[in-house]
């Protein structure tokens, strides 16, 4: 198939594009500037230049590629400052709203039949009820202020993609990424904070995280491109775990001391309200639907194993 990947040179795109090429697909990489041409070509894709926030440029790029499938992996996430969570996600929020709308408009004009979009299943589920959520469970309807704009952008993206009746819309709610190119890659600031004992457990550390290795996320995306049906899929590993469990184990793997514990009010001063939520209130996600309907099984079924390759 002819597949256009928007966000092809990001952490997930760099894992995804070569896999699509190896699977026999003709891949086009939508890149923002001429300077990224060489990088896209090295991945095996045909580069097409367009600013995702410029509808005319996006429509021209989609016409040029004439894809059967568009994969939207547009993000602009750098260092996440949980004290200013909304600022950290502002550029990505805009891409998830305007960029998605532009890609969908171009897809409609070009007769694209399938649209696969990156969503978030790591930080967005409602913080009530059981510790592990399925695709039928609602997103957070009462997020803390610093997280509200991020969740609103996710909701816009999902409604737009699933509501596009002219194509088969697929939403992939990825867990927290780790592995090459992510915020939990060897030498990353986050891992160095853990290594130096500067990443404490806040409160009871009861926030449940669902992780996914970046390579497994890419494999799931290929499966969605080839076999997915309209709907939402959680792309996470088999082992959702509370912070109080995974953080000390990761620290031990890094050769660091056991993380200290601090009360919620201290955590709020240091990491903001969003940081406290991430540590104490998150809900994990189930991957049963993705396994059943996509035929996808993570190579790293648990972070306990996957983290071993990170340090």
PDB file of C-alpha atoms in Angstrom:
ATOM      1  CA  UNK A   1       0.000   0.000   0.000  1.00  0.00           C
ATOM      2  CA  UNK A   2       0.958   3.641  -0.352  1.00  0.00           C
ATOM      3  CA  UNK A   3       1.290   5.071   3.165  1.00  0.00           C
ATOM      4  CA  UNK A   4       1.916   8.676   4.155  1.00  0.00           C
ATOM      5  CA  UNK A   5       3.427   9.155   7.625  1.00  0.00           C
ATOM      6  CA  UNK A   6       3.146  12.609   9.189  1.00  0.00           C
ATOM      7  CA  UNK A   7       5.709  12.938  11.954  1.00  0.00           C
ATOM      8  CA  UNK A   8       7.962  10.404  10.256  1.00  0.00           C
ATOM      9  CA  UNK A   9      11.203  11.654  11.799  1.00  0.00           C
ATOM     10  CA  UNK A  10      10.015  11.641  15.413  1.00  0.00           C
ATOM     11  CA  UNK A  11      10.830   8.923  17.948  1.00  0.00           C
ATOM     12  CA  UNK A  12       8.009   6.653  16.826  1.00  0.00           C
ATOM     13  CA  UNK A  13       8.272   7.573  13.169  1.00  0.00           C
ATOM     14  CA  UNK A  14      11.918   6.522  13.083  1.00  0.00           C
ATOM     15  CA  UNK A  15      10.882   3.071  14.280  1.00  0.00           C
ATOM     16  CA  UNK A  16       7.733   2.899  12.162  1.00  0.00           C
ATOM     17  CA  UNK A  17       8.896   3.928   8.688  1.00  0.00           C
ATOM     18  CA  UNK A  18      11.548   1.192   8.230  1.00  0.00           C
ATOM     19  CA  UNK A  19       9.040  -1.424   9.415  1.00  0.00           C
ATOM     20  CA  UNK A  20       6.462  -0.282   6.892  1.00  0.00           C
ATOM     21  CA  UNK A  21       9.109  -0.351   4.152  1.00  0.00           C
ATOM     22  CA  UNK A  22      10.232  -3.846   5.189  1.00  0.00           C
ATOM     23  CA  UNK A  23       6.605  -4.971   5.056  1.00  0.00           C
ATOM     24  CA  UNK A  24       6.486  -3.981   1.390  1.00  0.00           C
ATOM     25  CA  UNK A  25       4.637  -0.673   1.612  1.00  0.00           C
ATOM     26  CA  UNK A  26       5.539   2.410  -0.405  1.00  0.00           C
ATOM     27  CA  UNK A  27       6.091   5.010   2.288  1.00  0.00           C
ATOM     28  CA  UNK A  28       5.993   8.790   2.019  1.00  0.00           C
ATOM     29  CA  UNK A  29       7.258  10.945   4.885  1.00  0.00           C
ATOM     30  CA  UNK A  30       5.597  14.314   5.403  1.00  0.00           C
ATOM     31  CA  UNK A  31       8.371  16.556   6.706  1.00  0.00           C
ATOM     32  CA  UNK A  32       8.278  20.190   7.707  1.00  0.00           C
ATOM     33  CA  UNK A  33      11.474  21.424   6.055  1.00  0.00           C
ATOM     34  CA  UNK A  34      13.926  20.626   3.300  1.00  0.00           C
ATOM     35  CA  UNK A  35      16.585  19.960   5.940  1.00  0.00           C
ATOM     36  CA  UNK A  36      14.781  16.738   6.919  1.00  0.00           C
ATOM     37  CA  UNK A  37      14.824  15.252   3.417  1.00  0.00           C
ATOM     38  CA  UNK A  38      17.999  13.253   3.955  1.00  0.00           C
ATOM     39  CA  UNK A  39      16.784  11.839   7.263  1.00  0.00           C
ATOM     40  CA  UNK A  40      13.469  10.724   5.738  1.00  0.00           C
ATOM     41  CA  UNK A  41      15.252   9.135   2.785  1.00  0.00           C
ATOM     42  CA  UNK A  42      17.603   7.250   5.117  1.00  0.00           C
ATOM     43  CA  UNK A  43      14.551   5.702   6.756  1.00  0.00           C
ATOM     44  CA  UNK A  44      13.430   4.437   3.351  1.00  0.00           C
ATOM     45  CA  UNK A  45      10.641   6.941   2.701  1.00  0.00           C
ATOM     46  CA  UNK A  46       9.953   9.370  -0.127  1.00  0.00           C
ATOM     47  CA  UNK A  47       9.971  12.848   1.460  1.00  0.00           C
ATOM     48  CA  UNK A  48       7.170  15.341   0.834  1.00  0.00           C
ATOM     49  CA  UNK A  49       7.477  18.789   2.400  1.00  0.00           C
ATOM     50  CA  UNK A  50       4.567  20.428   4.216  1.00  0.00           C
ATOM     51  CA  UNK A  51       3.933  22.376   7.407  1.00  0.00           C
ATOM     52  CA  UNK A  52       1.187  20.423   9.176  1.00  0.00           C
ATOM     53  CA  UNK A  53      -0.404  23.710  10.291  1.00  0.00           C
ATOM     54  CA  UNK A  54      -0.726  24.990   6.711  1.00  0.00           C
ATOM     55  CA  UNK A  55      -3.780  23.363   5.128  1.00  0.00           C
ATOM     56  CA  UNK A  56      -2.824  24.199   1.558  1.00  0.00           C
ATOM     57  CA  UNK A  57       0.628  22.679   1.990  1.00  0.00           C
ATOM     58  CA  UNK A  58      -0.834  19.553   3.593  1.00  0.00           C
ATOM     59  CA  UNK A  59      -3.344  19.114   0.791  1.00  0.00           C
ATOM     60  CA  UNK A  60      -0.575  19.471  -1.792  1.00  0.00           C
ATOM     61  CA  UNK A  61       1.576  16.906  -0.001  1.00  0.00           C
ATOM     62  CA  UNK A  62      -1.269  14.407   0.199  1.00  0.00           C
ATOM     63  CA  UNK A  63      -2.083  14.894  -3.476  1.00  0.00           C
ATOM     64  CA  UNK A  64       1.571  14.277  -4.311  1.00  0.00           C
ATOM     65  CA  UNK A  65       1.771  11.096  -2.244  1.00  0.00           C
ATOM     66  CA  UNK A  66      -1.706   9.820  -3.218  1.00  0.00           C
ATOM     67  CA  UNK A  67      -1.746   7.468  -0.210  1.00  0.00           C
ATOM     68  CA  UNK A  68      -4.239   4.775   0.616  1.00  0.00           C
ATOM     69  CA  UNK A  69      -3.422   5.216   4.316  1.00  0.00           C
ATOM     70  CA  UNK A  70      -2.343   8.236   6.344  1.00  0.00           C
ATOM     71  CA  UNK A  71      -0.604   7.762   9.695  1.00  0.00           C
ATOM     72  CA  UNK A  72      -0.681  10.819  11.933  1.00  0.00           C
ATOM     73  CA  UNK A  73       2.242  10.777  14.387  1.00  0.00           C
ATOM     74  CA  UNK A  74       2.500  14.560  14.750  1.00  0.00           C
ATOM     75  CA  UNK A  75       3.900  15.705  18.095  1.00  0.00           C
ATOM     76  CA  UNK A  76       6.317  18.339  19.353  1.00  0.00           C
ATOM     77  CA  UNK A  77       7.048  17.086  22.857  1.00  0.00           C
ATOM     78  CA  UNK A  78      10.391  18.008  24.307  1.00  0.00           C
ATOM     79  CA  UNK A  79      11.244  18.188  27.984  1.00  0.00           C
ATOM     80  CA  UNK A  80       8.061  17.952  30.052  1.00  0.00           C
ATOM     81  CA  UNK A  81       7.969  20.326  33.013  1.00  0.00           C
ATOM     82  CA  UNK A  82       5.115  19.002  35.139  1.00  0.00           C
ATOM     83  CA  UNK A  83       4.862  22.365  36.923  1.00  0.00           C
ATOM     84  CA  UNK A  84       3.944  23.862  33.558  1.00  0.00           C
ATOM     85  CA  UNK A  85       2.399  20.811  31.919  1.00  0.00           C
ATOM     86  CA  UNK A  86       0.181  22.897  29.645  1.00  0.00           C
ATOM     87  CA  UNK A  87       3.168  24.814  28.254  1.00  0.00           C
ATOM     88  CA  UNK A  88       5.074  21.592  27.632  1.00  0.00           C
ATOM     89  CA  UNK A  89       2.217  20.242  25.508  1.00  0.00           C
ATOM     90  CA  UNK A  90       1.057  23.478  23.852  1.00  0.00           C
ATOM     91  CA  UNK A  91       2.732  22.872  20.489  1.00  0.00           C
ATOM     92  CA  UNK A  92       1.592  19.246  20.429  1.00  0.00           C
ATOM     93  CA  UNK A  93      -1.955  20.260  21.366  1.00  0.00           C
ATOM     94  CA  UNK A  94      -2.040  22.546  18.348  1.00  0.00           C
ATOM     95  CA  UNK A  95      -0.771  19.785  16.075  1.00  0.00           C
ATOM     96  CA  UNK A  96      -3.367  17.377  17.454  1.00  0.00           C
ATOM     97  CA  UNK A  97      -6.142  19.860  16.699  1.00  0.00           C
ATOM     98  CA  UNK A  98      -5.145  21.865  13.615  1.00  0.00           C
ATOM     99  CA  UNK A  99      -2.744  19.314  12.170  1.00  0.00           C
ATOM    100  CA  UNK A 100      -5.277  16.512  12.461  1.00  0.00           C
ATOM    101  CA  UNK A 101      -8.030  18.623  10.911  1.00  0.00           C
ATOM    102  CA  UNK A 102      -5.742  19.547   8.005  1.00  0.00           C
ATOM    103  CA  UNK A 103      -4.748  15.928   7.382  1.00  0.00           C
ATOM    104  CA  UNK A 104      -8.369  14.766   7.500  1.00  0.00           C
ATOM    105  CA  UNK A 105      -9.468  17.466   5.058  1.00  0.00           C
ATOM    106  CA  UNK A 106      -6.676  16.462   2.689  1.00  0.00           C
ATOM    107  CA  UNK A 107      -7.533  12.791   3.144  1.00  0.00           C
ATOM    108  CA  UNK A 108     -11.134  13.430   2.177  1.00  0.00           C
ATOM    109  CA  UNK A 109     -10.136  15.364  -0.939  1.00  0.00           C
ATOM    110  CA  UNK A 110      -7.700  12.621  -1.999  1.00  0.00           C
ATOM    111  CA  UNK A 111      -9.975   9.667  -1.283  1.00  0.00           C
ATOM    112  CA  UNK A 112      -7.790   8.146   1.448  1.00  0.00           C
ATOM    113  CA  UNK A 113      -9.436   5.031   2.853  1.00  0.00           C
ATOM    114  CA  UNK A 114      -7.740   4.602   6.237  1.00  0.00           C
ATOM    115  CA  UNK A 115      -6.409   7.057   8.817  1.00  0.00           C
ATOM    116  CA  UNK A 116      -4.346   5.942  11.829  1.00  0.00           C
ATOM    117  CA  UNK A 117      -3.710   8.523  14.543  1.00  0.00           C
ATOM    118  CA  UNK A 118      -1.534   8.725  17.627  1.00  0.00           C
ATOM    119  CA  UNK A 119      -3.416   9.308  20.872  1.00  0.00           C
ATOM    120  CA  UNK A 120      -2.465   8.927  24.522  1.00  0.00           C
ATOM    121  CA  UNK A 121      -3.541   6.139  26.843  1.00  0.00           C
ATOM    122  CA  UNK A 122      -0.895   6.801  29.472  1.00  0.00           C
ATOM    123  CA  UNK A 123      -2.113   9.987  31.136  1.00  0.00           C
ATOM    124  CA  UNK A 124      -5.688  10.544  29.978  1.00  0.00           C
ATOM    125  CA  UNK A 125      -8.134   8.048  31.486  1.00  0.00           C
ATOM    126  CA  UNK A 126     -10.576   9.082  34.219  1.00  0.00           C
ATOM    127  CA  UNK A 127      -8.985   8.831  37.663  1.00  0.00           C
ATOM    128  CA  UNK A 128     -11.896   6.957  39.185  1.00  0.00           C
ATOM    129  CA  UNK A 129     -12.857   3.297  39.437  1.00  0.00           C
ATOM    130  CA  UNK A 130     -10.506   0.385  38.943  1.00  0.00           C
ATOM    131  CA  UNK A 131      -6.773   0.622  38.254  1.00  0.00           C
ATOM    132  CA  UNK A 132      -6.860  -0.636  34.629  1.00  0.00           C
ATOM    133  CA  UNK A 133      -9.037   0.827  31.879  1.00  0.00           C
ATOM    134  CA  UNK A 134     -10.319  -0.473  28.548  1.00  0.00           C
ATOM    135  CA  UNK A 135     -11.127   1.477  25.402  1.00  0.00           C
ATOM    136  CA  UNK A 136     -14.754   1.741  26.567  1.00  0.00           C
ATOM    137  CA  UNK A 137     -13.812   3.737  29.661  1.00  0.00           C
ATOM    138  CA  UNK A 138     -14.030   7.542  29.507  1.00  0.00           C
ATOM    139  CA  UNK A 139     -11.160   9.961  29.425  1.00  0.00           C
ATOM    140  CA  UNK A 140     -10.708  12.281  32.388  1.00  0.00           C
ATOM    141  CA  UNK A 141     -13.765  14.564  32.580  1.00  0.00           C
ATOM    142  CA  UNK A 142     -12.369  16.648  35.444  1.00  0.00           C
ATOM    143  CA  UNK A 143      -8.626  16.999  34.804  1.00  0.00           C
ATOM    144  CA  UNK A 144      -6.458  19.266  36.917  1.00  0.00           C
ATOM    145  CA  UNK A 145      -5.982  22.642  35.279  1.00  0.00           C
ATOM    146  CA  UNK A 146      -2.482  22.033  33.948  1.00  0.00           C
ATOM    147  CA  UNK A 147      -3.628  18.879  32.111  1.00  0.00           C
ATOM    148  CA  UNK A 148      -6.958  20.143  30.761  1.00  0.00           C
ATOM    149  CA  UNK A 149      -5.701  21.487  27.425  1.00  0.00           C
ATOM    150  CA  UNK A 150      -3.755  18.288  26.662  1.00  0.00           C
ATOM    151  CA  UNK A 151      -6.778  16.087  27.306  1.00  0.00           C
ATOM    152  CA  UNK A 152      -9.047  18.451  25.328  1.00  0.00           C
ATOM    153  CA  UNK A 153      -6.689  18.171  22.342  1.00  0.00           C
ATOM    154  CA  UNK A 154      -6.732  14.370  22.613  1.00  0.00           C
ATOM    155  CA  UNK A 155     -10.526  14.396  22.699  1.00  0.00           C
ATOM    156  CA  UNK A 156     -10.649  16.649  19.620  1.00  0.00           C
ATOM    157  CA  UNK A 157      -8.314  14.344  17.702  1.00  0.00           C
ATOM    158  CA  UNK A 158     -10.216  11.193  18.623  1.00  0.00           C
ATOM    159  CA  UNK A 159     -13.645  12.626  17.815  1.00  0.00           C
ATOM    160  CA  UNK A 160     -12.425  14.012  14.496  1.00  0.00           C
ATOM    161  CA  UNK A 161     -10.803  10.751  13.394  1.00  0.00           C
ATOM    162  CA  UNK A 162     -13.578   8.439  14.563  1.00  0.00           C
ATOM    163  CA  UNK A 163     -16.260  10.772  13.229  1.00  0.00           C
ATOM    164  CA  UNK A 164     -14.837  10.901   9.696  1.00  0.00           C
ATOM    165  CA  UNK A 165     -17.429   8.687   8.022  1.00  0.00           C
ATOM    166  CA  UNK A 166     -15.660   8.813   4.623  1.00  0.00           C
ATOM    167  CA  UNK A 167     -12.725   6.715   5.837  1.00  0.00           C
ATOM    168  CA  UNK A 168     -11.756   4.075   8.363  1.00  0.00           C
ATOM    169  CA  UNK A 169     -10.551   6.014  11.398  1.00  0.00           C
ATOM    170  CA  UNK A 170      -8.242   4.255  13.864  1.00  0.00           C
ATOM    171  CA  UNK A 171      -7.009   5.763  17.121  1.00  0.00           C
ATOM    172  CA  UNK A 172      -4.027   4.256  18.936  1.00  0.00           C
ATOM    173  CA  UNK A 173      -3.775   5.172  22.615  1.00  0.00           C
ATOM    174  CA  UNK A 174      -0.117   4.534  23.300  1.00  0.00           C
ATOM    175  CA  UNK A 175       1.225   3.979  26.792  1.00  0.00           C
ATOM    176  CA  UNK A 176       4.237   5.807  28.184  1.00  0.00           C
ATOM    177  CA  UNK A 177       7.071   5.345  25.698  1.00  0.00           C
ATOM    178  CA  UNK A 178      10.500   4.110  26.647  1.00  0.00           C
ATOM    179  CA  UNK A 179      13.456   3.079  24.513  1.00  0.00           C
ATOM    180  CA  UNK A 180      15.522   4.866  21.826  1.00  0.00           C
ATOM    181  CA  UNK A 181      14.587   8.470  21.138  1.00  0.00           C
ATOM    182  CA  UNK A 182      12.156   8.745  24.052  1.00  0.00           C
ATOM    183  CA  UNK A 183      12.296  10.568  27.376  1.00  0.00           C
ATOM    184  CA  UNK A 184      13.322   7.233  28.902  1.00  0.00           C
ATOM    185  CA  UNK A 185      16.248   6.514  26.597  1.00  0.00           C
ATOM    186  CA  UNK A 186      19.818   5.862  27.769  1.00  0.00           C
ATOM    187  CA  UNK A 187      21.318   9.127  28.980  1.00  0.00           C
ATOM    188  CA  UNK A 188      17.978  10.953  29.022  1.00  0.00           C
ATOM    189  CA  UNK A 189      17.327  13.651  31.602  1.00  0.00           C
ATOM    190  CA  UNK A 190      14.590  11.577  33.216  1.00  0.00           C
ATOM    191  CA  UNK A 191      16.790   8.521  33.720  1.00  0.00           C
ATOM    192  CA  UNK A 192      19.620  10.698  34.996  1.00  0.00           C
ATOM    193  CA  UNK A 193      17.281  12.205  37.586  1.00  0.00           C
ATOM    194  CA  UNK A 194      16.390   8.708  38.761  1.00  0.00           C
ATOM    195  CA  UNK A 195      20.038   7.670  38.754  1.00  0.00           C
ATOM    196  CA  UNK A 196      20.953  10.701  40.904  1.00  0.00           C
ATOM    197  CA  UNK A 197      18.105  10.165  43.367  1.00  0.00           C
ATOM    198  CA  UNK A 198      16.227  13.281  42.253  1.00  0.00           C
ATOM    199  CA  UNK A 199      13.018  11.481  41.235  1.00  0.00           C
ATOM    200  CA  UNK A 200      11.119  10.669  44.448  1.00  0.00           C
ATOM    201  CA  UNK A 201       7.934   8.693  44.982  1.00  0.00           C
ATOM    202  CA  UNK A 202       5.183  11.181  45.815  1.00  0.00           C
ATOM    203  CA  UNK A 203       2.547  10.240  48.361  1.00  0.00           C
ATOM    204  CA  UNK A 204       1.629   6.575  48.174  1.00  0.00           C
ATOM    205  CA  UNK A 205       2.977   6.278  44.608  1.00  0.00           C
ATOM    206  CA  UNK A 206      -0.345   4.716  43.672  1.00  0.00           C
ATOM    207  CA  UNK A 207      -0.571   6.164  40.167  1.00  0.00           C
ATOM    208  CA  UNK A 208      -0.745   3.209  37.746  1.00  0.00           C
ATOM    209  CA  UNK A 209       1.380   3.530  34.606  1.00  0.00           C
ATOM    210  CA  UNK A 210       1.095   1.516  31.413  1.00  0.00           C
ATOM    211  CA  UNK A 211       4.304   1.476  29.402  1.00  0.00           C
ATOM    212  CA  UNK A 212       5.151   0.410  25.876  1.00  0.00           C
ATOM    213  CA  UNK A 213       8.577   0.043  24.274  1.00  0.00           C
ATOM    214  CA  UNK A 214       8.870   2.334  21.255  1.00  0.00           C
ATOM    215  CA  UNK A 215       9.627  -0.640  18.968  1.00  0.00           C
ATOM    216  CA  UNK A 216       6.482  -2.442  20.137  1.00  0.00           C
ATOM    217  CA  UNK A 217       4.465   0.717  19.533  1.00  0.00           C
ATOM    218  CA  UNK A 218       5.773   0.789  15.970  1.00  0.00           C
ATOM    219  CA  UNK A 219       4.875  -2.867  15.413  1.00  0.00           C
ATOM    220  CA  UNK A 220       1.345  -2.208  16.653  1.00  0.00           C
ATOM    221  CA  UNK A 221       1.052   0.720  14.265  1.00  0.00           C
ATOM    222  CA  UNK A 222       2.032  -1.467  11.315  1.00  0.00           C
ATOM    223  CA  UNK A 223      -0.643  -3.936  12.422  1.00  0.00           C
ATOM    224  CA  UNK A 224      -3.203  -1.118  12.525  1.00  0.00           C
ATOM    225  CA  UNK A 225      -2.208   0.091   9.057  1.00  0.00           C
ATOM    226  CA  UNK A 226      -2.649  -3.413   7.655  1.00  0.00           C
ATOM    227  CA  UNK A 227      -5.427  -4.943   9.753  1.00  0.00           C
ATOM    228  CA  UNK A 228      -7.093  -2.334  11.932  1.00  0.00           C
ATOM    229  CA  UNK A 229     -10.801  -1.633  11.976  1.00  0.00           C
ATOM    230  CA  UNK A 230     -12.510   1.628  12.876  1.00  0.00           C
ATOM    231  CA  UNK A 231     -12.132   2.322  16.578  1.00  0.00           C
ATOM    232  CA  UNK A 232      -9.762   2.837  19.495  1.00  0.00           C
ATOM    233  CA  UNK A 233      -6.947   0.539  20.624  1.00  0.00           C
ATOM    234  CA  UNK A 234      -4.804   0.718  23.748  1.00  0.00           C
ATOM    235  CA  UNK A 235      -1.186   0.062  22.767  1.00  0.00           C
ATOM    236  CA  UNK A 236       0.453  -0.842  26.057  1.00  0.00           C
ATOM    237  CA  UNK A 237       2.378  -3.733  27.577  1.00  0.00           C
ATOM    238  CA  UNK A 238       0.892  -6.514  29.702  1.00  0.00           C
ATOM    239  CA  UNK A 239       1.989  -5.137  33.052  1.00  0.00           C
ATOM    240  CA  UNK A 240       0.384  -1.917  34.338  1.00  0.00           C
ATOM    241  CA  UNK A 241       2.083  -0.999  37.605  1.00  0.00           C
ATOM    242  CA  UNK A 242       1.972   1.710  40.270  1.00  0.00           C
ATOM    243  CA  UNK A 243       4.816   4.200  40.573  1.00  0.00           C
ATOM    244  CA  UNK A 244       5.671   2.756  43.990  1.00  0.00           C
ATOM    245  CA  UNK A 245       6.512  -0.498  42.201  1.00  0.00           C
ATOM    246  CA  UNK A 246       8.154   0.433  38.908  1.00  0.00           C
ATOM    247  CA  UNK A 247      10.201   3.436  40.032  1.00  0.00           C
ATOM    248  CA  UNK A 248      12.242   1.603  42.711  1.00  0.00           C
ATOM    249  CA  UNK A 249      12.843  -1.307  40.313  1.00  0.00           C
ATOM    250  CA  UNK A 250      14.097   1.026  37.607  1.00  0.00           C
ATOM    251  CA  UNK A 251      16.299   2.830  40.115  1.00  0.00           C
ATOM    252  CA  UNK A 252      17.844  -0.506  41.113  1.00  0.00           C
ATOM    253  CA  UNK A 253      18.509  -1.351  37.452  1.00  0.00           C
ATOM    254  CA  UNK A 254      20.278   1.987  37.085  1.00  0.00           C
ATOM    255  CA  UNK A 255      22.422   1.279  40.119  1.00  0.00           C
ATOM    256  CA  UNK A 256      20.766   4.067  42.071  1.00  0.00           C
ATOM    257  CA  UNK A 257      19.564   4.192  45.634  1.00  0.00           C
ATOM    258  CA  UNK A 258      15.942   3.462  46.417  1.00  0.00           C
ATOM    259  CA  UNK A 259      13.931   6.632  45.668  1.00  0.00           C
ATOM    260  CA  UNK A 260      12.948   8.690  48.677  1.00  0.00           C
ATOM    261  CA  UNK A 261       9.294   9.240  49.480  1.00  0.00           C
ATOM    262  CA  UNK A 262       7.829  12.715  49.920  1.00  0.00           C
ATOM    263  CA  UNK A 263       4.308  13.744  50.953  1.00  0.00           C
ATOM    264  CA  UNK A 264       1.864  15.069  48.391  1.00  0.00           C
ATOM    265  CA  UNK A 265       2.232  18.691  49.480  1.00  0.00           C
ATOM    266  CA  UNK A 266       5.995  18.566  48.938  1.00  0.00           C
ATOM    267  CA  UNK A 267       5.460  16.886  45.577  1.00  0.00           C
ATOM    268  CA  UNK A 268       3.008  19.633  44.640  1.00  0.00           C
ATOM    269  CA  UNK A 269       5.577  22.322  45.429  1.00  0.00           C
ATOM    270  CA  UNK A 270       8.281  20.586  43.381  1.00  0.00           C
ATOM    271  CA  UNK A 271       6.317  19.084  40.488  1.00  0.00           C
ATOM    272  CA  UNK A 272       2.994  20.913  40.445  1.00  0.00           C
ATOM    273  CA  UNK A 273      -0.480  19.451  40.563  1.00  0.00           C
ATOM    274  CA  UNK A 274       0.065  17.530  37.329  1.00  0.00           C
ATOM    275  CA  UNK A 275       3.144  15.878  38.805  1.00  0.00           C
ATOM    276  CA  UNK A 276       1.139  14.738  41.825  1.00  0.00           C
ATOM    277  CA  UNK A 277      -1.541  13.285  39.539  1.00  0.00           C
ATOM    278  CA  UNK A 278       1.056  11.357  37.531  1.00  0.00           C
ATOM    279  CA  UNK A 279       2.487   9.907  40.735  1.00  0.00           C
ATOM    280  CA  UNK A 280      -0.661   9.149  42.686  1.00  0.00           C
ATOM    281  CA  UNK A 281      -3.839   9.032  40.593  1.00  0.00           C
ATOM    282  CA  UNK A 282      -3.202   7.692  37.073  1.00  0.00           C
ATOM    283  CA  UNK A 283      -5.030   4.640  35.800  1.00  0.00           C
ATOM    284  CA  UNK A 284      -3.410   2.004  33.603  1.00  0.00           C
ATOM    285  CA  UNK A 285      -4.771   0.448  30.407  1.00  0.00           C
ATOM    286  CA  UNK A 286      -5.558  -3.011  29.049  1.00  0.00           C
ATOM    287  CA  UNK A 287      -4.144  -4.226  25.723  1.00  0.00           C
ATOM    288  CA  UNK A 288      -6.601  -7.112  25.315  1.00  0.00           C
ATOM    289  CA  UNK A 289      -8.411  -5.524  22.353  1.00  0.00           C
ATOM    290  CA  UNK A 290      -5.217  -4.810  20.425  1.00  0.00           C
ATOM    291  CA  UNK A 291      -4.052  -8.373  20.937  1.00  0.00           C
ATOM    292  CA  UNK A 292      -7.400  -9.800  19.909  1.00  0.00           C
ATOM    293  CA  UNK A 293      -8.199  -7.598  16.906  1.00  0.00           C
ATOM    294  CA  UNK A 294      -4.794  -6.529  15.596  1.00  0.00           C
ATOM    295  CA  UNK A 295      -2.977  -9.765  16.304  1.00  0.00           C
ATOM    296  CA  UNK A 296      -0.320  -7.706  18.061  1.00  0.00           C
ATOM    297  CA  UNK A 297       1.740  -8.979  20.973  1.00  0.00           C
ATOM    298  CA  UNK A 298       4.484  -6.819  22.500  1.00  0.00           C
ATOM    299  CA  UNK A 299       8.012  -8.163  22.227  1.00  0.00           C
ATOM    300  CA  UNK A 300       8.588  -6.579  25.634  1.00  0.00           C
ATOM    301  CA  UNK A 301       5.449  -7.767  27.458  1.00  0.00           C
ATOM    302  CA  UNK A 302       6.531  -6.177  30.721  1.00  0.00           C
ATOM    303  CA  UNK A 303       8.523  -3.098  31.621  1.00  0.00           C
ATOM    304  CA  UNK A 304      10.419  -5.340  34.085  1.00  0.00           C
ATOM    305  CA  UNK A 305      12.061  -6.992  31.103  1.00  0.00           C
ATOM    306  CA  UNK A 306      12.056  -4.018  28.763  1.00  0.00           C
ATOM    307  CA  UNK A 307      13.735  -1.643  31.190  1.00  0.00           C
ATOM    308  CA  UNK A 308      16.706  -4.012  31.245  1.00  0.00           C
ATOM    309  CA  UNK A 309      17.692  -2.753  27.783  1.00  0.00           C
ATOM    310  CA  UNK A 310      17.344   0.929  28.733  1.00  0.00           C
ATOM    311  CA  UNK A 311      20.256   1.577  31.131  1.00  0.00           C
TER     312      UNK A 311
END
